Tab-separated table of C-alpha atoms in Angstrom:
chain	number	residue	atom	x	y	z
A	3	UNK	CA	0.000	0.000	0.000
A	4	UNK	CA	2.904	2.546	1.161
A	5	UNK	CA	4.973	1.580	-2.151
A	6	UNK	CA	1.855	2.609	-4.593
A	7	UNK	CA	0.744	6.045	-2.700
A	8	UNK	CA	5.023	6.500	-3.542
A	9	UNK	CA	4.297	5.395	-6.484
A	10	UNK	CA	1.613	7.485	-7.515
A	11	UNK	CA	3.685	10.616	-5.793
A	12	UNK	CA	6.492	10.137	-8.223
A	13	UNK	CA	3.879	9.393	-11.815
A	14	UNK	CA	2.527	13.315	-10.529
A	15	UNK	CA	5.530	14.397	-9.573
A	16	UNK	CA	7.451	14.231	-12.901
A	17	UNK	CA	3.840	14.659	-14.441
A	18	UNK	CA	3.584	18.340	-13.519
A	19	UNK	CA	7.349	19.379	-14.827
A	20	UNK	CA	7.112	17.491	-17.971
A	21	UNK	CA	4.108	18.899	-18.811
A	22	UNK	CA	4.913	21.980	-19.263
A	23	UNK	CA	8.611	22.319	-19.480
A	24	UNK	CA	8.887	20.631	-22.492
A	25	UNK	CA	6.801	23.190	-24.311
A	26	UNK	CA	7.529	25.975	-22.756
A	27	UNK	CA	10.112	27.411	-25.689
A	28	UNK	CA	7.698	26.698	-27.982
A	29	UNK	CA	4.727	28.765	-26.585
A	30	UNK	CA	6.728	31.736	-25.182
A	31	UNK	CA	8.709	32.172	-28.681
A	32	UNK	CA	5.316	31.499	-31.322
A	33	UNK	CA	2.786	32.105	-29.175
A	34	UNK	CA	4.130	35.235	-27.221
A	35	UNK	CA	6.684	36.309	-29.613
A	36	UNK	CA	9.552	36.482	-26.452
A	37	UNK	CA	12.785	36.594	-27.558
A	38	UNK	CA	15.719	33.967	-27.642
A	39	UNK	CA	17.035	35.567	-24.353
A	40	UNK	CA	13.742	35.687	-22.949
A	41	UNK	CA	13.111	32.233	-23.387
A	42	UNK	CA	16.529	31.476	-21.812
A	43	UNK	CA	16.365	33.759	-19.108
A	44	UNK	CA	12.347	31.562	-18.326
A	45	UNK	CA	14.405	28.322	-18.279
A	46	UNK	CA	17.006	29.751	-16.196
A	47	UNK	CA	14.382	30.279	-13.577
A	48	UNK	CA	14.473	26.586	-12.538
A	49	UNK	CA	18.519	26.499	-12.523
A	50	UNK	CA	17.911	29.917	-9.621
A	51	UNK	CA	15.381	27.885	-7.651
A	52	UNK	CA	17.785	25.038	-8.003
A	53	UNK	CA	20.678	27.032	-6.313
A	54	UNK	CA	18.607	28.206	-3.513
A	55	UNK	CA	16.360	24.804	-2.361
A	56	UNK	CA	19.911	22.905	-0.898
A	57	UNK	CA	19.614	25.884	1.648
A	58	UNK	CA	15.906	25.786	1.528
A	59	UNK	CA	16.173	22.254	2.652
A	60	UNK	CA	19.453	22.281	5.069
A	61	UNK	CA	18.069	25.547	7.062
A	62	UNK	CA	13.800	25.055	6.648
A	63	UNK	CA	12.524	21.728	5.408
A	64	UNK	CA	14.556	19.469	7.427
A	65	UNK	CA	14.009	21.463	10.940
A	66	UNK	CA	10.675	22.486	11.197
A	67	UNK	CA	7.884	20.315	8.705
A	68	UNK	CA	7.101	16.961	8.121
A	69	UNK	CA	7.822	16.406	4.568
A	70	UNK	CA	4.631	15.211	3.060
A	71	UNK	CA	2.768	18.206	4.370
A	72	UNK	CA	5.373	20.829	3.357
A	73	UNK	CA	5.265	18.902	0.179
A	74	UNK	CA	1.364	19.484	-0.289
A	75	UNK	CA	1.439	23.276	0.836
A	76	UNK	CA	4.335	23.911	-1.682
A	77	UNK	CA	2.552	22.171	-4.438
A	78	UNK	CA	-0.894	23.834	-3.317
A	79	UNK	CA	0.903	27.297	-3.530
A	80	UNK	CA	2.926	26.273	-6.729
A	81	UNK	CA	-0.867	24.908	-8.465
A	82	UNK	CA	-2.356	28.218	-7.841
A	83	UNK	CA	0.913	30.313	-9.304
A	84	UNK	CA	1.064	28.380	-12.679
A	85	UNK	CA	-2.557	29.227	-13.278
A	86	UNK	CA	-1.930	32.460	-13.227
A	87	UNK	CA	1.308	32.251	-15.147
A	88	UNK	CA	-0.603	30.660	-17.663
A	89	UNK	CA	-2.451	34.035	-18.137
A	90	UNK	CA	-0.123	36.629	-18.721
A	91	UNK	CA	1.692	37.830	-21.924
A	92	UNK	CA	3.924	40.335	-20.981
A	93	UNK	CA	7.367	39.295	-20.014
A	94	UNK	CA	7.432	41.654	-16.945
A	95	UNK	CA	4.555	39.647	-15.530
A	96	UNK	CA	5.613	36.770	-16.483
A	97	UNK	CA	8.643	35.933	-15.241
A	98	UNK	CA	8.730	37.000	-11.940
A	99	UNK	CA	5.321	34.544	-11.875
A	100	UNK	CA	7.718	31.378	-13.462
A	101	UNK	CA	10.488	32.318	-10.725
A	102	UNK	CA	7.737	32.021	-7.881
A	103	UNK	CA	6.403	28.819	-8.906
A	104	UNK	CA	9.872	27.205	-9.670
A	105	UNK	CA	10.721	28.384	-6.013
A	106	UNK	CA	7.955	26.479	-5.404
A	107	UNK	CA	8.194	23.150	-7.289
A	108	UNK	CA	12.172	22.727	-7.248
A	109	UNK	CA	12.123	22.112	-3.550
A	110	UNK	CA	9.580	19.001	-4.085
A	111	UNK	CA	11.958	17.060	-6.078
A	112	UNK	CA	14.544	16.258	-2.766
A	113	UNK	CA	10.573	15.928	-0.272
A	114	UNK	CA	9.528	13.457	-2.571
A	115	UNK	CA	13.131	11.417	-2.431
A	116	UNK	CA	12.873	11.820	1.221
A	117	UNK	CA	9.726	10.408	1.434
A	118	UNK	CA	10.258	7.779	-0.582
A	119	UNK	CA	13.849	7.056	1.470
A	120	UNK	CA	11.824	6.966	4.814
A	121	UNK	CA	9.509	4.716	3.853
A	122	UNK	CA	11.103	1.886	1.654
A	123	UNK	CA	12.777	-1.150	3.327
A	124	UNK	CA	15.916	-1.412	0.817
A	125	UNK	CA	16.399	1.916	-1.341
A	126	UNK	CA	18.960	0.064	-3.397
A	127	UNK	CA	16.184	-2.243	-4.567
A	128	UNK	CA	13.272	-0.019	-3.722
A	129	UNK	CA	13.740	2.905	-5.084
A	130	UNK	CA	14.319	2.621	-8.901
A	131	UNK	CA	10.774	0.734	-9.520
A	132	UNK	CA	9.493	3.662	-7.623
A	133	UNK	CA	11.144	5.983	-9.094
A	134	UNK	CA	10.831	4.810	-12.813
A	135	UNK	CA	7.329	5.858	-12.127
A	136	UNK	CA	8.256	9.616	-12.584
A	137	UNK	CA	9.899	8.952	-16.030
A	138	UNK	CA	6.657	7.289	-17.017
A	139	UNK	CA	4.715	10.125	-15.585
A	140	UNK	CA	6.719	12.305	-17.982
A	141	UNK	CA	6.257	9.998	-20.750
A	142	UNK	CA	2.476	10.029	-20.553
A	143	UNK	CA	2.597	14.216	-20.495
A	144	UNK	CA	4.792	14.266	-23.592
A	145	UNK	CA	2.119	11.794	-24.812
A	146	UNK	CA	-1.339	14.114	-23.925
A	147	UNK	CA	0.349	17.424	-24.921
A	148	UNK	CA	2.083	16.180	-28.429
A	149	UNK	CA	0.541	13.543	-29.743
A	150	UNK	CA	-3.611	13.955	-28.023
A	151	UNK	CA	-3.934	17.726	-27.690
A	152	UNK	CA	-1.224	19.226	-30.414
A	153	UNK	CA	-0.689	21.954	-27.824
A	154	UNK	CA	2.628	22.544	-27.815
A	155	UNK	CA	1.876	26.232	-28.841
A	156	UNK	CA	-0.859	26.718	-26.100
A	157	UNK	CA	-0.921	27.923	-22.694
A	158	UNK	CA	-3.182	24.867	-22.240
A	159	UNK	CA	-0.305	22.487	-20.631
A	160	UNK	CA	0.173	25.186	-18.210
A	161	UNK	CA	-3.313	24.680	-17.214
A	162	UNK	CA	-2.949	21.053	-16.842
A	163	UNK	CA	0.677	21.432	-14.784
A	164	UNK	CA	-1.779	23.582	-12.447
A	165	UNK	CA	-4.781	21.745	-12.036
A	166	UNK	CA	-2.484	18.378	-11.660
A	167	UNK	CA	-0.229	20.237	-8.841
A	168	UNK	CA	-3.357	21.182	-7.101
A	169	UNK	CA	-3.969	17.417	-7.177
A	170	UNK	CA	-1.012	16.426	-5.976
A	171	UNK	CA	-0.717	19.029	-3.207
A	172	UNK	CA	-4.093	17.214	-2.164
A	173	UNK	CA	-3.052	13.555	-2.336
A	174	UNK	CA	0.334	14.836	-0.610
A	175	UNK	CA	-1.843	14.465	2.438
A	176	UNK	CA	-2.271	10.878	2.059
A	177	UNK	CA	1.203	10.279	1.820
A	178	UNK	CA	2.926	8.232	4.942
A	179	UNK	CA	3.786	10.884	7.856
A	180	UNK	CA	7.743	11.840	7.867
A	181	UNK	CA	8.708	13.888	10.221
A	182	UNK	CA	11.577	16.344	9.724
A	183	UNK	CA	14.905	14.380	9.694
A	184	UNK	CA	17.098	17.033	12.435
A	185	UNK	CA	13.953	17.980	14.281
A	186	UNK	CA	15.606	19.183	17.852
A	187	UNK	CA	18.790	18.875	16.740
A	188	UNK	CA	21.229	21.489	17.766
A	189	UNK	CA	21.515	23.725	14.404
A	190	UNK	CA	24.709	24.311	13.073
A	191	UNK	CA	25.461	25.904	9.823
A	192	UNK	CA	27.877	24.041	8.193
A	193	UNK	CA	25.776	21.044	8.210
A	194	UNK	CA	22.591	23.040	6.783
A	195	UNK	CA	24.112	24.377	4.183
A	196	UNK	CA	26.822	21.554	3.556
A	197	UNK	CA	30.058	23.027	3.556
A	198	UNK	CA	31.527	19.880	4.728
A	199	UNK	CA	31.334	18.581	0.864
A	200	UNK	CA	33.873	21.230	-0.194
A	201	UNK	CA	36.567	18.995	1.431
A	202	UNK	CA	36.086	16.972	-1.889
A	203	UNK	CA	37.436	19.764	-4.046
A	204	UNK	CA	40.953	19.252	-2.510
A	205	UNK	CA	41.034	16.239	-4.542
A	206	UNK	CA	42.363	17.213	-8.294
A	207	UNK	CA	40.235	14.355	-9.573
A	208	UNK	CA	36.882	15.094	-7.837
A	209	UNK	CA	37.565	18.845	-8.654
A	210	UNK	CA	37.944	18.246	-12.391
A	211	UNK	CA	35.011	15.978	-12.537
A	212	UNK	CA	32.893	19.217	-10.597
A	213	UNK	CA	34.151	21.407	-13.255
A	214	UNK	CA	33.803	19.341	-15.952
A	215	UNK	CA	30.008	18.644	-14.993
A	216	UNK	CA	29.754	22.415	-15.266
A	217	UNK	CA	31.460	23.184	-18.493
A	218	UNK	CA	28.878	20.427	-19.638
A	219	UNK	CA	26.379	21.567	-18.548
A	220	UNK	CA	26.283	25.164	-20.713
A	221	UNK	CA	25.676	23.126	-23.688
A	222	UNK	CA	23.528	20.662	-22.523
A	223	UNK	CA	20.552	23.809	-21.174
A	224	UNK	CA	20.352	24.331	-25.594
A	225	UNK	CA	18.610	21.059	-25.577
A	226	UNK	CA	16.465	21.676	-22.634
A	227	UNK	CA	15.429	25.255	-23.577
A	228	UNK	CA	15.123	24.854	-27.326
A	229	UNK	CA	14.463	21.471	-28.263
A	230	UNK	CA	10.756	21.598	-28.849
A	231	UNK	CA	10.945	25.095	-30.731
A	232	UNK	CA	13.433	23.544	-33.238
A	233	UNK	CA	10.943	20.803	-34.002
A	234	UNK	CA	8.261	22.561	-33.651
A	235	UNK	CA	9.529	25.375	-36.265
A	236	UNK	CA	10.441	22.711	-38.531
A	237	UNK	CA	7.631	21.041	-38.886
A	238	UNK	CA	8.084	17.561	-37.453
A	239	UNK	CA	5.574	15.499	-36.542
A	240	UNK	CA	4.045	15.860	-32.736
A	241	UNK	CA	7.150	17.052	-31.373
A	242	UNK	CA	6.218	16.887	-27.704
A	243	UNK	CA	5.357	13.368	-28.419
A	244	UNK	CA	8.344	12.285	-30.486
A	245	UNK	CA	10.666	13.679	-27.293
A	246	UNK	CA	9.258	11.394	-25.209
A	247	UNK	CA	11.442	8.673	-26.666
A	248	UNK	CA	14.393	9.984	-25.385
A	249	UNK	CA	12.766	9.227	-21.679
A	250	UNK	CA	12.201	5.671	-23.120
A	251	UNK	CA	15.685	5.360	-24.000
A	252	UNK	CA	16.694	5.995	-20.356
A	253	UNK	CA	14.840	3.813	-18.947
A	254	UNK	CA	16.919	1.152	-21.438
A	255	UNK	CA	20.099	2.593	-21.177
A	256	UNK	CA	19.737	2.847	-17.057
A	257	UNK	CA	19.436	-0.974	-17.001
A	258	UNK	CA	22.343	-1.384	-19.732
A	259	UNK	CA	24.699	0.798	-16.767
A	260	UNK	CA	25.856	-1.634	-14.280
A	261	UNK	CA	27.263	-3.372	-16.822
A	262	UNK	CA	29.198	-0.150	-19.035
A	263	UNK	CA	29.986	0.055	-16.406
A	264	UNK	CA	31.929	-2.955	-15.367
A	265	UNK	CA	32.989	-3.299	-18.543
A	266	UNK	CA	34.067	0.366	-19.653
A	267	UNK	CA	34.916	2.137	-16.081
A	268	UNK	CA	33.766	5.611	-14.481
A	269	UNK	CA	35.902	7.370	-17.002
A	270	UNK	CA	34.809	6.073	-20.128
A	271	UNK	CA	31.070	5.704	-19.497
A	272	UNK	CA	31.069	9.442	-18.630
A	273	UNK	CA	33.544	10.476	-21.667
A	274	UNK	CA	30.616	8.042	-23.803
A	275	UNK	CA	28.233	10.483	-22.285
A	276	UNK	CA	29.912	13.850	-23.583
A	277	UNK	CA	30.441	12.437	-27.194
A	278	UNK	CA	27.053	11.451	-27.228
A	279	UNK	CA	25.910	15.193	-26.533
A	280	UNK	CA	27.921	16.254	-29.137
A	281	UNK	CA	26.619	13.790	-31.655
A	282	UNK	CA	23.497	14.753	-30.610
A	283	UNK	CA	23.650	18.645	-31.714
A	284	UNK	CA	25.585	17.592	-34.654
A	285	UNK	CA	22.688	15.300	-35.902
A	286	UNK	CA	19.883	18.542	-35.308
A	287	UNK	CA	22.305	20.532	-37.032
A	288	UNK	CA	21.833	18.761	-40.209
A	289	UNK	CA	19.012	16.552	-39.519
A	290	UNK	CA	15.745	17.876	-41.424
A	291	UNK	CA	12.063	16.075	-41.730
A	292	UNK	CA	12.593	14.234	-45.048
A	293	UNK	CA	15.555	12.421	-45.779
A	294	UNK	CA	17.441	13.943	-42.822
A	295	UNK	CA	14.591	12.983	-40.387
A	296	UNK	CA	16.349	9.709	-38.960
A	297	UNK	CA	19.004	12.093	-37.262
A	298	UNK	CA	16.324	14.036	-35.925
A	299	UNK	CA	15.492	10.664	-34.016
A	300	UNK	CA	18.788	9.951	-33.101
A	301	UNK	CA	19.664	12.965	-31.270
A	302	UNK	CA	16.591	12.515	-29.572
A	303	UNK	CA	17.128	8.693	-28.828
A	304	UNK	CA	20.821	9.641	-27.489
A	305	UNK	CA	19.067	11.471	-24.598
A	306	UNK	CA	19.505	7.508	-22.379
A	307	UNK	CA	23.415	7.713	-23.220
A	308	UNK	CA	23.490	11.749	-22.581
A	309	UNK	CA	21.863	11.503	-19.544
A	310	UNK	CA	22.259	7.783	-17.673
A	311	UNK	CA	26.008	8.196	-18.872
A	312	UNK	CA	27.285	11.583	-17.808
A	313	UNK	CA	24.577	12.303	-14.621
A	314	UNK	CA	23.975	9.123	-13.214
A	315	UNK	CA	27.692	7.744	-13.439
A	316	UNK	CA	28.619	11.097	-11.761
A	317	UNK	CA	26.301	10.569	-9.306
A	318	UNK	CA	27.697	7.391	-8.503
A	319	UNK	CA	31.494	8.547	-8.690
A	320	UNK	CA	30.185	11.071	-6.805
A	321	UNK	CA	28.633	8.834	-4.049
A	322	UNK	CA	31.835	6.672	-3.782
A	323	UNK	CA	34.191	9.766	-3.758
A	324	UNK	CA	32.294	11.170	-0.622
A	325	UNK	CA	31.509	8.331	2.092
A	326	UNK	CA	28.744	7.343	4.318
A	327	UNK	CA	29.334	10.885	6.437
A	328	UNK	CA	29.267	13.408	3.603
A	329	UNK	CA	27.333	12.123	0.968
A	330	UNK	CA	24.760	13.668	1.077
A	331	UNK	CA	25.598	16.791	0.807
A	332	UNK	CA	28.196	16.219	-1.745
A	333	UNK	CA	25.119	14.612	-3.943
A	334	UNK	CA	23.870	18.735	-2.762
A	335	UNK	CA	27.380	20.229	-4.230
A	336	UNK	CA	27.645	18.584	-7.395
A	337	UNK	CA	23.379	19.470	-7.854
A	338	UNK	CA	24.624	23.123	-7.089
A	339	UNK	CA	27.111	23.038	-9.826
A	340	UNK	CA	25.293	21.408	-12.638
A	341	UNK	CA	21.299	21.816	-11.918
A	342	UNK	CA	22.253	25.427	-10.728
A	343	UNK	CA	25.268	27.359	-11.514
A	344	UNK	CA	25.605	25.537	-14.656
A	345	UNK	CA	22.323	25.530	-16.215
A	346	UNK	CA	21.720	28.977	-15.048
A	347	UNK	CA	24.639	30.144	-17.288
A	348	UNK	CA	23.982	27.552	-20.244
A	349	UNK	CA	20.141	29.562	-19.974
A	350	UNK	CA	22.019	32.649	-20.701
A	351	UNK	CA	24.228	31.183	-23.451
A	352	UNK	CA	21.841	29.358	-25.069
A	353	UNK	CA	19.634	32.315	-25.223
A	354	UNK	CA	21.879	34.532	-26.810
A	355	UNK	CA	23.404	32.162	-29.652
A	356	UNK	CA	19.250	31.478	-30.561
A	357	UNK	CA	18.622	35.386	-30.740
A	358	UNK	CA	22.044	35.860	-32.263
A	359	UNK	CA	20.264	33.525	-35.422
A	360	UNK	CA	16.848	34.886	-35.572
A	361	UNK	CA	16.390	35.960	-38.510
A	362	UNK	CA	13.941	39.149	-39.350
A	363	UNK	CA	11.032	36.954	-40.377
A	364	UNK	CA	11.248	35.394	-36.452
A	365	UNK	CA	12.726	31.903	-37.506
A	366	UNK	CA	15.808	30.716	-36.796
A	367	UNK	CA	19.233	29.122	-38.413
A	368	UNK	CA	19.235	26.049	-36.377
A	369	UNK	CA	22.379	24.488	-38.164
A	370	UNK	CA	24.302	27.485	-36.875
A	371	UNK	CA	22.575	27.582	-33.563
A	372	UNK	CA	23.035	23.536	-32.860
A	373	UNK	CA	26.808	23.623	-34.199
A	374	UNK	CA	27.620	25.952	-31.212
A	375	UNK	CA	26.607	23.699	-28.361
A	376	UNK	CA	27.613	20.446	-30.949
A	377	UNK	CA	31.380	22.236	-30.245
A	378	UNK	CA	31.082	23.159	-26.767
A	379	UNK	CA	30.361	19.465	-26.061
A	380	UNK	CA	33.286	18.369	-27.992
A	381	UNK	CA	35.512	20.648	-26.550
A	382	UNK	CA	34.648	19.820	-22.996
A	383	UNK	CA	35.018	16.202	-23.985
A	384	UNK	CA	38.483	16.535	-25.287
A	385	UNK	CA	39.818	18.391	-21.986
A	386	UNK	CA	38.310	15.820	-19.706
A	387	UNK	CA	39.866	13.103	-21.847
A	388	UNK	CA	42.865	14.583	-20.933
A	389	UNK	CA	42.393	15.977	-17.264
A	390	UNK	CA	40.544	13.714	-15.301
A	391	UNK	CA	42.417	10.956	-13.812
A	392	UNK	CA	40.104	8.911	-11.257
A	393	UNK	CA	42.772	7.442	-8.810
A	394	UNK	CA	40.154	4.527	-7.741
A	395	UNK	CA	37.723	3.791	-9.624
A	396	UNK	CA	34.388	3.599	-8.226
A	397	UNK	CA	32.161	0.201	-7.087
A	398	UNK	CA	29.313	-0.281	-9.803
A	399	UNK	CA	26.795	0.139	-7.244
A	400	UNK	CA	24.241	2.297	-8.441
A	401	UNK	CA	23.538	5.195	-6.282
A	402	UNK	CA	20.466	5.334	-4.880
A	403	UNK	CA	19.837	9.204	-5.585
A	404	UNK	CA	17.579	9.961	-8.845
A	405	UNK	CA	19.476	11.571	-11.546
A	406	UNK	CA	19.182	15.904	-11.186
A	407	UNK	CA	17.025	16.845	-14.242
A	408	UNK	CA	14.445	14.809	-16.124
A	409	UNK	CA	14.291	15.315	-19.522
């Protein structure tokens, strides 16, 4: 009984993000006519609530509420913002509405993994099958937006992402009670806001695998941000829909891990990762919906080696790099570098090569636009090839923390 109400918390969970996110690049830039910087600057949002929840969580959440009812008052509050966001046109309105509700939702992602951690015998068995449920959630979104309700363009998924938070910030009440982990417990804030993690930086391997996850992670926001616009401006069929393979793909190439693993090592499964990033942005830059339209699906089918490969194998080098006392709140550092710092700046970047190639007419020269992050990729690649020296390498356990960005 406990397993399916954490079950059903992590389908709704990734139901509400991928429900709107997806889309959202298409519907601010042809439906509201914002600009390639605007756009960025809306995805960025998420990467600023991403840098503030670990302190959110470390100085609030874990002192003073039991999770599952701080969980359904932030997705209450959140439900009731993305209506309204869903209403406005103007940018000034706008964003400072998007930066509210992603304060709001971003901090739900660690209470649900909480939850789920409090309440599971074995999280190394446990928790995948639970948490595969949030990938599926954000399969069937992709599914109701692109392929049922063509609304990619539409404020309409907005609408949905609100009335389904509303619903979740009412089941969130039903979830098992779990009370706040360092209730009573003398505060201290090097703990809350886990400076202890920085030890890890003194190590030249761990502190070219942090940077390295940043560098990556500039490029990586063009896929997030613009993704759906490129298809959607190129006319490909149900592009919210056809996206929604690359979430199959992780859920095959996250079983096919344990064994890269074994087989390859930490360095090469994560080095597999970057090329395939690259060769993703090099197949939209000349893929095109006739004869080109099979490398359209293969930079979109990559998304299992892009993502299980580079996040989830850093997670677990991560993991193993820390120990039992710290790990936690290096799993907090390295989401600080990538989720935050470094997809707030790829926002920016990414934003400003798209309006850099808008043409008058409002379209866009995506070959020039995708070569840009196609040779950041590559780049990055090529100097952790030759910087990053693991001095152990890590056990093929998988980590039992979810990987930092659904996509």
């Amino acid at each position: 009984m406990i397993r399916a109400r954490l079950s059903t918390m992590m389908f709704l969970q990734y139901f509400i993000w991928g429900v709107w996110f997806v889309t959202m690049g298409t519907y601010l830039g042809q439906t509201l006519r914002f600009s390639g910087n605007q756009i960025g600057n809306a995805y960025g949002a998420m990467a600023i609530a991403a840098i503030v929840t670990p302190f959110f969580m470390g100085i609030v959440a874990d002192r003073f509420f039991a999770s599952e009812k701080l969980l359904a008052i932030l997705h209450l509050t959140g439900g009731v913002v993305m209506w309204f966001l869903s209403m406005q046109s103007d940018w000034s309105r706008f964003y400072p509405l998007l930066l509210l509700y992603a304060l709001c939702y971003m901090p739900t992602l660690s209470l649900t993994n909480s939850i789920s951690f409090q309440h599971i015998e074995d999280p190394a068995r446990d928790f995948p099958v639970i948490r595969v449920l949030g990938t599926i959630g954000w399969i069937v979104a992709g599914v109701i937006v692109g392929l049922v309700l063509h609304a990619d363009a539409l404020a309409l998924p907005m609408r949905i992402a609100s009335v389904a938070s509303i619903a979740m910030g009412l089941f969130s009440f039903a979830l098992p009670h779990t009370p706040p982990k360092a209730a009573g417990a003398p505060f201290s804030a090097r703990d809350a806001l886990g400076l202890d993690a920085l030890q890890l930086l003194r190590n030249r391997d761990f502190l070219v695998f942090a940077i390295g996850s940043f560098l990556l992670c500039v490029p990586l926001q063009f896929y997030y941000s613009f993704t759906n616009l490129f298809l959607n401006e190129i006319k490909a069929p149900s592009p919210a829909f056809i996206q929604t393979f690359g979430q199959a793909s992780e859920i095959g190439f996250m079983l096919l891990l344990p064994f890269a693993l074994r087989r390859f090592g930490i360095k090469g499964i994560m080095l597999g990762g970057m090329l395939a990033w690259s060769i993703r942005y090099f197949a939209f830059a000349n893929g095109n919906i006739g004869s080109g339209m099979w490398l359209l699906y293969l930079g979109i089918i990559l998304h299992g080696v892009c993502y299980d490969f580079f996040f989830v194998s850093g997670q677990i080098y991560t993991d193993q790099r820390a120990g039992e006392r710290i790990r936690a709140a290096a799993q907090g550092l390295i989401n600080f570098v990538t989720n935050g710092v470094g997809y707030l700046l790829g926002a920016k970047v990414s934003g400003a090569v798209v309006s850099r190639y808008t043409t008058t007419g409002g379209t866009h020269d995506w070959h020039s636009i995708w070569m840009v992050p196609a040779t950041m990729a590559l780049v990055v690649l090529v100097l952790f090839a030759l910087t990053f020296r693991p001095r152990t390498q890590p056990s093929q356990r998988l980590s039992a923390a979810p990987p930092p960005i659904p996509a």
